[in-house]
Each structure stands twice: as structure tokens, then as C-alpha cells.
Coordinates of C-alpha atoms in Angstrom, one line a residue:
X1 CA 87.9 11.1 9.7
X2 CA 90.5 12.7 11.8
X3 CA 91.9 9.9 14.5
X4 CA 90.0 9.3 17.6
X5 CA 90.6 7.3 20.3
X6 CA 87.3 4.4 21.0
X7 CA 86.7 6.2 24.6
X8 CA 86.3 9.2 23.1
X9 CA 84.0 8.1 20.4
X10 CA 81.9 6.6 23.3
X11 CA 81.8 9.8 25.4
X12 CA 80.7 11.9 22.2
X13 CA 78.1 9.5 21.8
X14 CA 77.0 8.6 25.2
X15 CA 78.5 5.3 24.9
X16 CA 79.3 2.3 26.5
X17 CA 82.5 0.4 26.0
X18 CA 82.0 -3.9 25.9
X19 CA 84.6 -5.4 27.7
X20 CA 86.4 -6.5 25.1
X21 CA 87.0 -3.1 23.3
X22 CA 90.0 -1.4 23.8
X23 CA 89.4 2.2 25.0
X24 CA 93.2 3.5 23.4
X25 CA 92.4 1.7 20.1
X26 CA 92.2 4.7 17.5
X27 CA 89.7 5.1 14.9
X28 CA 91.1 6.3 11.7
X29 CA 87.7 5.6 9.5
X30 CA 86.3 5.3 7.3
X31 CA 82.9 5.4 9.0
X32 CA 80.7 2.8 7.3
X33 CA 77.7 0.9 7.5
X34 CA 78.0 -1.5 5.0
X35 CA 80.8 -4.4 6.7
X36 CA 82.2 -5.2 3.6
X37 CA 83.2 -1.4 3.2
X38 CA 85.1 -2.3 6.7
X39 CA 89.5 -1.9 6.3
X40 CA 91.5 -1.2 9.2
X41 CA 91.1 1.5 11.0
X42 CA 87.2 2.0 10.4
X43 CA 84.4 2.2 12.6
X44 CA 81.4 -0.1 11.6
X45 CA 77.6 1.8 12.7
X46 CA 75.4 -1.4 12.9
X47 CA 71.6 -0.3 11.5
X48 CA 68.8 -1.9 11.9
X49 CA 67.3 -1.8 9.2
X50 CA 63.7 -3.5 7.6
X51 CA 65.5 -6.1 5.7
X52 CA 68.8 -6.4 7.3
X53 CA 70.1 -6.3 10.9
X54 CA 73.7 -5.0 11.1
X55 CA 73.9 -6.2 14.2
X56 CA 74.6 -9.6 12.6
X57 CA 77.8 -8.3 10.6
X58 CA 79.6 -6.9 13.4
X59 CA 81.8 -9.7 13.6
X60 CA 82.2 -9.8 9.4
X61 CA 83.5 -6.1 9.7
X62 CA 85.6 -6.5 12.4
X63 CA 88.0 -9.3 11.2
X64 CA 88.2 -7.0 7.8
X65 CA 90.0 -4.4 10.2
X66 CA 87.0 -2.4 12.0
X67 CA 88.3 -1.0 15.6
X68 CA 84.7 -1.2 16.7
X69 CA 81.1 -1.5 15.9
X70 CA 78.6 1.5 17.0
X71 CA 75.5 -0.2 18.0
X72 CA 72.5 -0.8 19.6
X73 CA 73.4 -3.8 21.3
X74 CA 76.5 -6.0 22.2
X75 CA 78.2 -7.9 19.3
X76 CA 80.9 -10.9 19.1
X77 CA 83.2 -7.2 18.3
X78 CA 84.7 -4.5 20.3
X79 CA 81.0 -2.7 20.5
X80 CA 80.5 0.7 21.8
X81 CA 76.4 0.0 22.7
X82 CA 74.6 3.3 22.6
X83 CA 70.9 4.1 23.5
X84 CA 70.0 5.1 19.5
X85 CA 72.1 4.2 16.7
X86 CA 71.2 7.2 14.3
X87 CA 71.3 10.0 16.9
X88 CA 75.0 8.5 18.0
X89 CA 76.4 8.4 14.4
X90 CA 74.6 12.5 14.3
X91 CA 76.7 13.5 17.7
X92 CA 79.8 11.8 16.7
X93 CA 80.0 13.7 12.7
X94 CA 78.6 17.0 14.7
X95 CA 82.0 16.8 16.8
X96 CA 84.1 16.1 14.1
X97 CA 83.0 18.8 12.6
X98 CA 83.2 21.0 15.1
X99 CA 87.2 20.2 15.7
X100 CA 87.6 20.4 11.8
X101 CA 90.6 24.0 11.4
X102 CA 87.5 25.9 10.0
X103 CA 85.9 24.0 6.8
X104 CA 83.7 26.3 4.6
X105 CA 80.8 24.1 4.4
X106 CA 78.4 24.5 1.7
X107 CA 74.9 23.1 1.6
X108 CA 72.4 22.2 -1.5
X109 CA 68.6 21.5 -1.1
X110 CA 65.5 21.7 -3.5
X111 CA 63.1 19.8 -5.2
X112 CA 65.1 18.7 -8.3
X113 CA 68.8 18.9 -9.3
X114 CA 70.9 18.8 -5.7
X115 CA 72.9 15.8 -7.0
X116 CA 73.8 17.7 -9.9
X117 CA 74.5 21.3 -8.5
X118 CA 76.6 19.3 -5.6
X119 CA 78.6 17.6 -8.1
X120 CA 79.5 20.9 -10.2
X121 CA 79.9 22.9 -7.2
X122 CA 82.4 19.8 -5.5
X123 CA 84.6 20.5 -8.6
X124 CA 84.8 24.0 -8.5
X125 CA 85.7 24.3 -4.5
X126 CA 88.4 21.3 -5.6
X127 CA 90.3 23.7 -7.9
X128 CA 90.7 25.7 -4.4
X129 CA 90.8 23.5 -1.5
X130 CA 90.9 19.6 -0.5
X131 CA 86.9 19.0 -1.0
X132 CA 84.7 16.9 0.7
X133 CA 81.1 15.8 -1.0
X134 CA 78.3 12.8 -1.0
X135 CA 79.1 10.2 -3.2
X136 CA 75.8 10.1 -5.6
X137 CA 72.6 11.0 -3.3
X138 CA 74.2 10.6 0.3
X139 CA 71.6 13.3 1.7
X140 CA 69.5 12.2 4.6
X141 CA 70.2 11.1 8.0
X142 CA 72.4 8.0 7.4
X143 CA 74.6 9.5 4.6
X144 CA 74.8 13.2 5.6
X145 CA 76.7 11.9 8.8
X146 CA 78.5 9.4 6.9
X147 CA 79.9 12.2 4.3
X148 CA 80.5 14.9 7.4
X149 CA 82.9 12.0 8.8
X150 CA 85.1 11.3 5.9
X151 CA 86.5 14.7 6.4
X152 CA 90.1 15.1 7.9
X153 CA 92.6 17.9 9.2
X154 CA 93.2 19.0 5.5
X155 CA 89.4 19.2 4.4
X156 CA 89.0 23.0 3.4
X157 CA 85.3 22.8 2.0
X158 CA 82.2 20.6 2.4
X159 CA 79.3 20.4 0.0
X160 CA 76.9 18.7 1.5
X161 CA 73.3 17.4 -0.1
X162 CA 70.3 18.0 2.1
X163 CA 67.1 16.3 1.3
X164 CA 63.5 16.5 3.7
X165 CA 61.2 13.7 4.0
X166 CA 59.4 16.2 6.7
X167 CA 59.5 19.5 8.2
X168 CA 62.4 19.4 10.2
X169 CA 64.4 17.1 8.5
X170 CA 66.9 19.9 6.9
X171 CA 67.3 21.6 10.4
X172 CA 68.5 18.4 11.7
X173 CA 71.1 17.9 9.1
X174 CA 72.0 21.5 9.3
X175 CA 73.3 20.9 12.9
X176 CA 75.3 18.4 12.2
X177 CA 77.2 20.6 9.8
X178 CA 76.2 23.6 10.2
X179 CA 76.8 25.4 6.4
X180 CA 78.0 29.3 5.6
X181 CA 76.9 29.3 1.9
X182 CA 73.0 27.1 1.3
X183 CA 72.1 26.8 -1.8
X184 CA 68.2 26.2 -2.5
X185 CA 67.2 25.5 -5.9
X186 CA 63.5 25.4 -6.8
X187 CA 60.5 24.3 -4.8
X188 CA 58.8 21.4 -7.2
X189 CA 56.5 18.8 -6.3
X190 CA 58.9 16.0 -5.1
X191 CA 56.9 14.1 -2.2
X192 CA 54.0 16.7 -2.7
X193 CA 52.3 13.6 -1.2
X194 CA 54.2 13.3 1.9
X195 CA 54.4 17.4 2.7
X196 CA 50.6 18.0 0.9
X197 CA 51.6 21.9 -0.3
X198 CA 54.0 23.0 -2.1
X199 CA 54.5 25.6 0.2
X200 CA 54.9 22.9 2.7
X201 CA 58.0 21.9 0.9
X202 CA 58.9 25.4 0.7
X203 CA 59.1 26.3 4.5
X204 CA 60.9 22.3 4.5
X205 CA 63.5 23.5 1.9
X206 CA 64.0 27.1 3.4
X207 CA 65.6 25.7 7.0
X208 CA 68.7 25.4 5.4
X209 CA 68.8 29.3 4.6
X210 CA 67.3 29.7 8.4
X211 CA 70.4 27.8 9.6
X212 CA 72.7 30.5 7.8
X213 CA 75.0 33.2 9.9
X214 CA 74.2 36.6 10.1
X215 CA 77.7 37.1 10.3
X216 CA 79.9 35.3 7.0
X217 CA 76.8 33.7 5.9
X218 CA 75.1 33.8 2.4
X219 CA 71.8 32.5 1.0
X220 CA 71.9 31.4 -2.9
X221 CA 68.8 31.8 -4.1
X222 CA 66.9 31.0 -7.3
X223 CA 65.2 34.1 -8.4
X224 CA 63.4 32.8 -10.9
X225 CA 61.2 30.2 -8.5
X226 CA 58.8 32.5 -6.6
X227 CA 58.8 30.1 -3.6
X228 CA 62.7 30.4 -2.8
X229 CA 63.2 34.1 -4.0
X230 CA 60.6 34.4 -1.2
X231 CA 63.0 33.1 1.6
X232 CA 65.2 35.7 1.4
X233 CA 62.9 37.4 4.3
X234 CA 63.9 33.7 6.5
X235 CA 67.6 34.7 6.4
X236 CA 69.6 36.4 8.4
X237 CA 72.6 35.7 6.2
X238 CA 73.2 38.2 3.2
X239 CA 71.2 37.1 -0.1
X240 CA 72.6 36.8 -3.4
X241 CA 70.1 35.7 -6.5
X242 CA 70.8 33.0 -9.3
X243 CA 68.6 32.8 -12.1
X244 CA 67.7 33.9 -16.2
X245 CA 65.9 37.6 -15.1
X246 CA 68.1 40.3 -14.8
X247 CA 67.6 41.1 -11.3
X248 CA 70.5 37.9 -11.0
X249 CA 73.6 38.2 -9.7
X250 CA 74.8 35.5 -11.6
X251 CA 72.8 34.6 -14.8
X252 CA 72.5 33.1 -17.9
X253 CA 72.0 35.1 -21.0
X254 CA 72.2 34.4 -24.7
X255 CA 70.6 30.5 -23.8
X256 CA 71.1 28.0 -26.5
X257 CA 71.4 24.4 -27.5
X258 CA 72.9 22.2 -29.3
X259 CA 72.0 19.6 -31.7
X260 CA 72.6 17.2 -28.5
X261 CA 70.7 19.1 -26.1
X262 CA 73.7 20.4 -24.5
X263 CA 73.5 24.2 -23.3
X264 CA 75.4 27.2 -24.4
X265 CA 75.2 30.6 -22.8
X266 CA 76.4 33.5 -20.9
X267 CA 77.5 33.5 -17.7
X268 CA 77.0 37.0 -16.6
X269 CA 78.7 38.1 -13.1
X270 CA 79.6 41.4 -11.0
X271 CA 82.8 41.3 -12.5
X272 CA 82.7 40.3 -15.6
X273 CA 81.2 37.6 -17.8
X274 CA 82.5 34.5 -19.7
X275 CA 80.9 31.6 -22.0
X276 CA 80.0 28.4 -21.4
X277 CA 79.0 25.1 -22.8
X278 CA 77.9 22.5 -20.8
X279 CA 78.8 18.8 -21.4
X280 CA 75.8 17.7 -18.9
X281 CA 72.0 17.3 -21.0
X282 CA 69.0 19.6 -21.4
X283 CA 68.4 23.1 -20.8
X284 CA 67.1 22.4 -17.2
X285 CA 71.1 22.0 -16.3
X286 CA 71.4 25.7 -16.6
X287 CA 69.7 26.4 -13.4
X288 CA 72.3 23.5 -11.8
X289 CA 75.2 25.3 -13.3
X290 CA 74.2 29.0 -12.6
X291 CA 73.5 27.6 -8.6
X292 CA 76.9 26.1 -8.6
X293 CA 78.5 29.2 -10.5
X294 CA 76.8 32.2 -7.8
X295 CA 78.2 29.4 -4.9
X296 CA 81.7 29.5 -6.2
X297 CA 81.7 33.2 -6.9
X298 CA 80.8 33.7 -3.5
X299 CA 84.1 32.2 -2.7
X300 CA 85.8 33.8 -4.9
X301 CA 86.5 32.2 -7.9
X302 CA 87.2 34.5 -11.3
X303 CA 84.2 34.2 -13.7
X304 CA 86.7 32.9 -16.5
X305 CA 87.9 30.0 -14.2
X306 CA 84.0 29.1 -13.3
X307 CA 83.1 28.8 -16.9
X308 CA 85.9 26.6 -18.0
X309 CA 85.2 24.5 -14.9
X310 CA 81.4 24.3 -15.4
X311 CA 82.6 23.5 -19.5
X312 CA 84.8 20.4 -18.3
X313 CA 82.4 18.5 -15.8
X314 CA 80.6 15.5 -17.0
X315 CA 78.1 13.2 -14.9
X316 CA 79.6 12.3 -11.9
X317 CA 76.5 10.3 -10.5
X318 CA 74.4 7.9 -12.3
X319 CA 70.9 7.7 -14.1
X320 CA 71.1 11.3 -14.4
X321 CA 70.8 12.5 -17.8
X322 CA 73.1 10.0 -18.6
X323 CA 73.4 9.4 -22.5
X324 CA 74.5 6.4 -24.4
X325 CA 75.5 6.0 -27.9
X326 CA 75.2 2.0 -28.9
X327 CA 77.3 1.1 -31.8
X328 CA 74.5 0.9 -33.8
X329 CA 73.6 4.5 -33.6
X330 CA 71.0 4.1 -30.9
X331 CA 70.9 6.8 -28.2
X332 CA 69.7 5.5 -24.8
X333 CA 69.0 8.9 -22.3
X334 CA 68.8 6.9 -19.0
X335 CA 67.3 9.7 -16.5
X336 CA 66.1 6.8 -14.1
X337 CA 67.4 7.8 -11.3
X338 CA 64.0 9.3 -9.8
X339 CA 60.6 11.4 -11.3
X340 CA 58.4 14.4 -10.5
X341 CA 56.2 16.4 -12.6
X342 CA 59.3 18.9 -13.0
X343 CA 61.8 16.2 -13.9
X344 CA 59.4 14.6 -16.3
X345 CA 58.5 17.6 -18.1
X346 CA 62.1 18.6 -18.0
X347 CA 63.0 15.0 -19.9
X348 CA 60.7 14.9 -22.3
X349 CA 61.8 18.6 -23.2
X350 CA 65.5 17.2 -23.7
X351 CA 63.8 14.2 -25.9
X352 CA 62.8 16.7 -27.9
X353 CA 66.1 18.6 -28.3
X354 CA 68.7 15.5 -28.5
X355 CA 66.0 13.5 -30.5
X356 CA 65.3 16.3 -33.2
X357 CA 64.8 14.6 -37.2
X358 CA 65.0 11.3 -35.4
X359 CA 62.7 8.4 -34.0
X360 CA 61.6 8.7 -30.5
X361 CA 60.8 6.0 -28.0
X362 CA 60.2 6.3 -24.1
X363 CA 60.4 4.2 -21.4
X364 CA 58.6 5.4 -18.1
X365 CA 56.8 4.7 -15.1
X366 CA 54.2 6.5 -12.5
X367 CA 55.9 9.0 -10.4
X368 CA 55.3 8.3 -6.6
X369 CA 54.8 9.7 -3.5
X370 CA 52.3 12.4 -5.1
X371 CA 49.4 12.2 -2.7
X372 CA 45.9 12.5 -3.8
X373 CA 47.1 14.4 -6.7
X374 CA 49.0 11.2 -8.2
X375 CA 46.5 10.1 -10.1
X376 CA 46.0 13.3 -12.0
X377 CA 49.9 13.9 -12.5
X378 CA 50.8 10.9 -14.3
X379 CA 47.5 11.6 -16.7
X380 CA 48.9 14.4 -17.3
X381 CA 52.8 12.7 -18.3
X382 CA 50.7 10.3 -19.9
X383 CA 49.2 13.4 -22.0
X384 CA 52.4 14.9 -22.3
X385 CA 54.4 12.0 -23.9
X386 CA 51.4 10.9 -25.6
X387 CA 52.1 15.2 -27.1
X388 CA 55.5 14.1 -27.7
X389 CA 55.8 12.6 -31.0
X390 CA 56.9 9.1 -30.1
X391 CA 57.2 6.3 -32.4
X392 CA 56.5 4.0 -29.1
X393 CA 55.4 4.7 -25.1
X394 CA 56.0 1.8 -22.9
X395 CA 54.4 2.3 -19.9
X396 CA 56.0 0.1 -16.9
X397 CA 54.1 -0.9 -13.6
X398 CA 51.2 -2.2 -12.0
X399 CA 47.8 -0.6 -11.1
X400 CA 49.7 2.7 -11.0
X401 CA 50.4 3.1 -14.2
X402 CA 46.9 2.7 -15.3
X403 CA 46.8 6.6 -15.1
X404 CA 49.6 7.3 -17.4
X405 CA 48.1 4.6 -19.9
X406 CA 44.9 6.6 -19.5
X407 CA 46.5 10.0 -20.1
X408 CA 48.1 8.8 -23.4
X409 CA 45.0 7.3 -25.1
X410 CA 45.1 7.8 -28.7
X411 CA 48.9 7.1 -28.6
X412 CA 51.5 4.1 -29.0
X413 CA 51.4 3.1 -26.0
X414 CA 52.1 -0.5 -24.4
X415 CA 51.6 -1.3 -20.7
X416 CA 53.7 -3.9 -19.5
X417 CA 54.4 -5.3 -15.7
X418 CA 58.4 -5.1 -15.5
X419 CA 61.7 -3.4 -16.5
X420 CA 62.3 -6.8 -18.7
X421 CA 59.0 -6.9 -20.4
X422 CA 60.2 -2.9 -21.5
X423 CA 63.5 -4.1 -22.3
X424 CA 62.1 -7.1 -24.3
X425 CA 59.4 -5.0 -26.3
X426 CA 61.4 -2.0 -27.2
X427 CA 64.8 -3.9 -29.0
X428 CA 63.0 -5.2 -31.6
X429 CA 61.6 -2.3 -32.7
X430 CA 64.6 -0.3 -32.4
X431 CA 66.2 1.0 -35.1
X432 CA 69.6 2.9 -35.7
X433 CA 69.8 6.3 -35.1
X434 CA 67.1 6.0 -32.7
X435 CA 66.5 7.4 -29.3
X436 CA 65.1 6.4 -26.0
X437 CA 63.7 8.0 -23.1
X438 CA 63.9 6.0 -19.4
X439 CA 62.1 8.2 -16.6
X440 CA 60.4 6.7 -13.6
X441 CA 60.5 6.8 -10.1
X442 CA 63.3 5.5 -8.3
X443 CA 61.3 2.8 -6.6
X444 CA 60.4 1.4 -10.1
X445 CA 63.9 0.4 -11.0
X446 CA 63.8 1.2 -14.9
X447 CA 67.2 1.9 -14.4
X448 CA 67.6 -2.0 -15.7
X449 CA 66.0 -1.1 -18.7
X450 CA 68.7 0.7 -19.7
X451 CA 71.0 -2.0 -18.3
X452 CA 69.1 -4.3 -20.7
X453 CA 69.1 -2.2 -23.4
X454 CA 72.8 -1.3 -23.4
X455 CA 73.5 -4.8 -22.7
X456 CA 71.6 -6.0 -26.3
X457 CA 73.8 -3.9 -28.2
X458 CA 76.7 -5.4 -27.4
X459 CA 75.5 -9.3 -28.3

């Protein structure tokens, strides 16, 4: 965060001083909500959340070094007491923004894959620039703000993860920030029960092409997803396609895997083309790496130097694709991070790839946040993995996951309450040279099966 004086950080956001906060004390950051994150220097944002009160470690953060505590209320700390915490922590990374020397900031929605595409377009802009990005999924209105405010006076680029919950939602982060390259990705069914259409989700996903300039401003859009080709006609920013058809600016051609799942292709440019081989799992990466690729060129980075980039980067976030060889020979894919439909069918296609002339197992769990089309959804994962050739489906969760069960009748399939139940039926069936598939939503916390399972090889 570039320095700021606490009586400046309480006119930005309409702020009043306690009496025992010094108005010259500087605030240096980092901006945190989590008090034992707190050093000196740092300004602690007290949330209230539905299980914890910050309010309550005001006093925890400040002896670790925190100037003051942005809050709702007064604290035992040097408190600057504001009408809404949220809004005030939105106004304060808006003006830091705004006196940045003229970031290039570079925001990354869709359905499925922003964490990915953020973290391969961070390390491009990095071979360029001082860059500034989320750590893992810092997207909505808490960690947007929080990742706007760890810039400084030497950030060149930002690339920023936007997610919706709700129409407007992307708008709002857009303002905060406001972007010169957006990046959508695909329009899936991700919280198809919370927007009800997936063209709902599309006119949620295309703000952040809406917020674009007409002047210096381009839209990076997938051409091979019908729903954001469309929103070229919402931007007045100049277009530029991603995608496998040849209508692409940037595209793949000459698509291949590996034994391991791992793509090989293409990249084909304006100017030239250049190969390259992904270190990141399953053939839905491509459409991460070609978004991240069109991005960089836009900036100007030579074809050759994308491609050896894109060749380098490994998982940068977890329970992503992220694939595990136990010492026995056992390969755990943990892609726990969250599900949809897409991201489901998308796994179980890498299963296929990385678990070719081998036995297959999968862990997963209902995907949420569907709507009145749940039900019918996880039948139909429970059809697909029941399609998939498994030596074994456990099936975690409660009255949920009575529909996947249901969708994979005729197949081995065991239902089971708990992450440790799955952990405790699978390794003893588990054999070297095996692999295992964990997919669920993020609520369902399988990523401890993988914990678990990881954990047993090493006894």
C-alpha cells in the first residue's frame, strides 16, 4: 500500500478518528482482516462476520504493530469508526488506486478457470513489470479490495479475479479498479441456482467488458463460448478473440496430450507462432493458457517468450488439478477446490487421460448452488462417472448426494457421510499404480480426503 497518513484514511472513508488514534500515524500496510496477519505498519479492517466478530481482535492486532483498526465501532485500538465496514475498505483501495503512476490493470471473470488464467497471466505481466495479483481465489468484495491495496508506487500491472454472486457484483469490483484489458472466459453453470439462466450469468460475467475504455481498452473474449463471443456488441473497448476456431486471434492448433494429461499445442498469433507444453493437467487448461496468452500479447509480449512462460508455470493455487505421486505409485488428482457440471465433466475427462491402462477410483460429492436443476445435474455426474470405468465411486454427503448415488446405479459405488469415511474406504483398496479422482464442491471439504490419503502413504 503506498503510505498514508490515519486522517487521510478517515476522510477517504468517511471516517471518524477515536481519541486515542493519532491522525499523523502513517499506514504502510498491509491491509488485513485477519489480526494475526497484523505487523507494523498495517491497517486491521474489523468484519463482522457470522461466526466471528473482528471487532473483538482489534486490540490482538494492534499490539502485533496495526496503526489502526477500520471499523464499525470503537475498539480498545486507535479505531477509525465508519458507517459500513465493506463500503469503507471499497473507497479506501478505489483511492489507492486512483493515485497508483498509471497501473495497467487486468481483470479475469467466468464461470470456471479465473484462478488459473490469473495465475498464468500474473507470470507473464511479471516478466515485464512489478505485478500485483490475488493470492488463490481473493475475488469478491473482501479480497478484491484487499489485493487492490497491496499495490505500491512501483506496481506496473494488476490482475485482478472478479467473481458475481449477483448481477451487479462485477460492476462493483470494476470500480474499485477499474481494468484496461477483461478477460471473460466461458459462461458455465456455476451458481446457475443463485442467477437461474445461464444467460443470467452471461449479462453478470459481461460487466467487466462494459466497464472497458473505448479509448486503450480491450475485451478478451472466448470465441469458442457463444455466450461471451456475444459480448463483444456490450463493449466499447476494441475486441480481440481467444479460442480453437480459426476466427482466433490467438489459438491453439495441433492439440495433443500426453501420457499424463498434460497439453501440447500450437500457439498461433498475428505474428508468428510458437509451441507449447503445459505442465498444468487436462485439456480444459488450454482455454486458461490461450486467455492468458491473447492478454499478454495485447501487452506486447513476443509469441516465443509467451510460450516458454506458459511452458514453465506450475499450480500456483491449491486443489486445482493438483496431482500427487505417493511413493507407492499411487496418483491422487486432488481438483477439490470447487464443482459445476463443466468442471466435473472436465475432471473426469483428465481421469481418463492421466489414468489411461490403469485402475480408476473417484472421490466426489454433489455440486451445489444449482437451483432446481441440482437434482438432475448430479444424476447426471452420477451417470457420467458411473460411464467412466472406475474400479470404485465413493460418493460423499448427506441427502444430497442421494442423486449422484441414483445416477450411478449399476456401478461401484459406496455412499458414505464424511471426507474420513472416503478416506477410510478407499486406502484399502488401493493399489500401486492406481489413480484417484477428488471433485466436490467447495462446501463439501473433500479436499481432506486428499489430505488423508496423502497422509497414509507416508505411515
Amino acid at each position: 500500500m503506498i503510505p498514508m497518513p490515519l486522517a487521510r484514511v478517515a476522510e477517504i472513508t468517511s471516517g471518524a478518528l477515536t481519541g486515542i488514534a493519532d491522525p499523523r500515524a502513517v499506514v504502510r500496510g498491509p491491509v488485513v482482516v485477519d489480526s494475526r496477519a497484523a505487523e507494523p505498519g498495517s491497517l486491521f479492517v474489523a468484519l463482522n462476520g457470522s461466526r466471528v466478530d473482528g471487532h473483538a481482535f482489534a486490540e490482538e492486532a494492534h499490539r502485533a504493530g496495526a496503526v489502526a483498526v477500520l471499523a464499525a465501532r470503537p475498539t480498545e485500538a486507535p479505531t477509525v469508526i465508519v458507517g459500513d465496514v465493506l463500503a469503507a475498505l471499497a473507497a479506501l483501495a478505489a483511492e489507492v488506486c486512483a493515485e497508483l503512476p498509471e497501473p495497467t490493470v487486468l481483470g479475469v471473470t467466468g464461470s470456471a478457470g479465473k484462478t488459473t488464467t490469473k495465475d498464468l497471466l500474473a507470470g507473464l505481466t511479471a516478466l515485464i513489470g512489478p505485478t500485483v495479483s490475488p493470492a488463490g481465489s481473493y475475488n469478491n468484495e473482501i479480497g478484491h479490495p484487499l489485493t487492490v491495496l497491496r499495490a505500491d508506487a512501483a506496481t506496473k500491472f494488476m490482475v485482478l479475479e472478479l467473481s458475481a454472486r449477483n448481477i451487479g457484483h462485477i460492476a462493483a469490483l470494476a470500480r474499485i479498479a477499474p481494468p484496461q484489458i477483461g478477460v471473460v472466459l466461458n459462461v458455465g453453470t456455476a451458481h446457475l441456482g443463485v442467477f437461474g439462466s445461464r444467460e443470467a450469468i452471461a449479462k453478470a460475467k459481461g460487466e467487466l467488458v462494459e466497464a472497458l475504455p473505448r479509448k486503450g481498452g480491450v475485451a478478451v473474449l472466448n470465441a469458442d463460448d457463444p455466450h461471451v463471443r456475444a459480448m463483444a456488441g456490450r463493449s466499447a473497448a476494441r475486441v480481440t478473440l481467444f479460442g480453437r476456431t480459426p476466427e482466433a486471434a490467438v489459438r491453439a492448433e495441433n492439440l495433443s496430450l500426453d501420457d499424463r494429461g498434460r497439453a501440447r499445442f500450437t500457439l498461433c498469433t498475428p505474428s508468428g507462432d510458437a509451441e507449447v507444453s503445459l505442465r498444468l493437467y487436462g485439456e480444459h487448461m488450454v482455454y486458461n493458457a490461450l486467455a492468458a496468452a491473447a492478454a499478454a500479447y495485447e501487452l506486447g509480449l513476443p509469441v516465443a517468450t509467451i510460450a516458454r512462460q506458459l511452458s514453465e508455470s506450475v499450480p500456483r493455487s491449491p486443489w486445482r488439478m493438483e496431482v500427487t505421486d505417493r511413493p507407492d505409485g499411487v496418483t491422487v488428482i486432488n481438483d477439490a477446490y470447487n464443482a459445476n457440471p463443466d468442471s466435473m465433466r472436465a475432471a473426469f475427462v483428465t481421469l481418463g487421460a492421466l489414468g489411461r491402462q490403469r485402475r480408476r477410483f473417484a472421490v466426489i460429492a454433489p455440486m451445489l448452488e444449482l437451483g432446481e436443476e441440482g437434482r438432475l445435474l448430479n444424476e447426471q455426474a452420477g451417470r457420467m462417472a458411473a460411464g467412466a470405468g472406475l474400479a470404485g465411486l465413493i460418493v460423499v454427503g448427506g441427502e444430497e448426494a442421494r442423486s449422484i448415488v441414483a445416477g450411478a446405479a449399476g456401478a461401484p459405488v459406496l455412499h458414505v457421510p464424511d471426507p474420513p469415511a472416503a478416506a477410510q474406504a478407499l486406502l484399502p483398496r488401493l493399489a500401486p499404480g492406481d489413480v484417484v479422482l477428488i471433485k466436490g464442491s467447495r462446501a463439501t471439504g473433500l479436499e481432506r480426503v486428499a489430505e488423508l490419503l496423502l497422509g497414509g502413504a507416508a505411515q
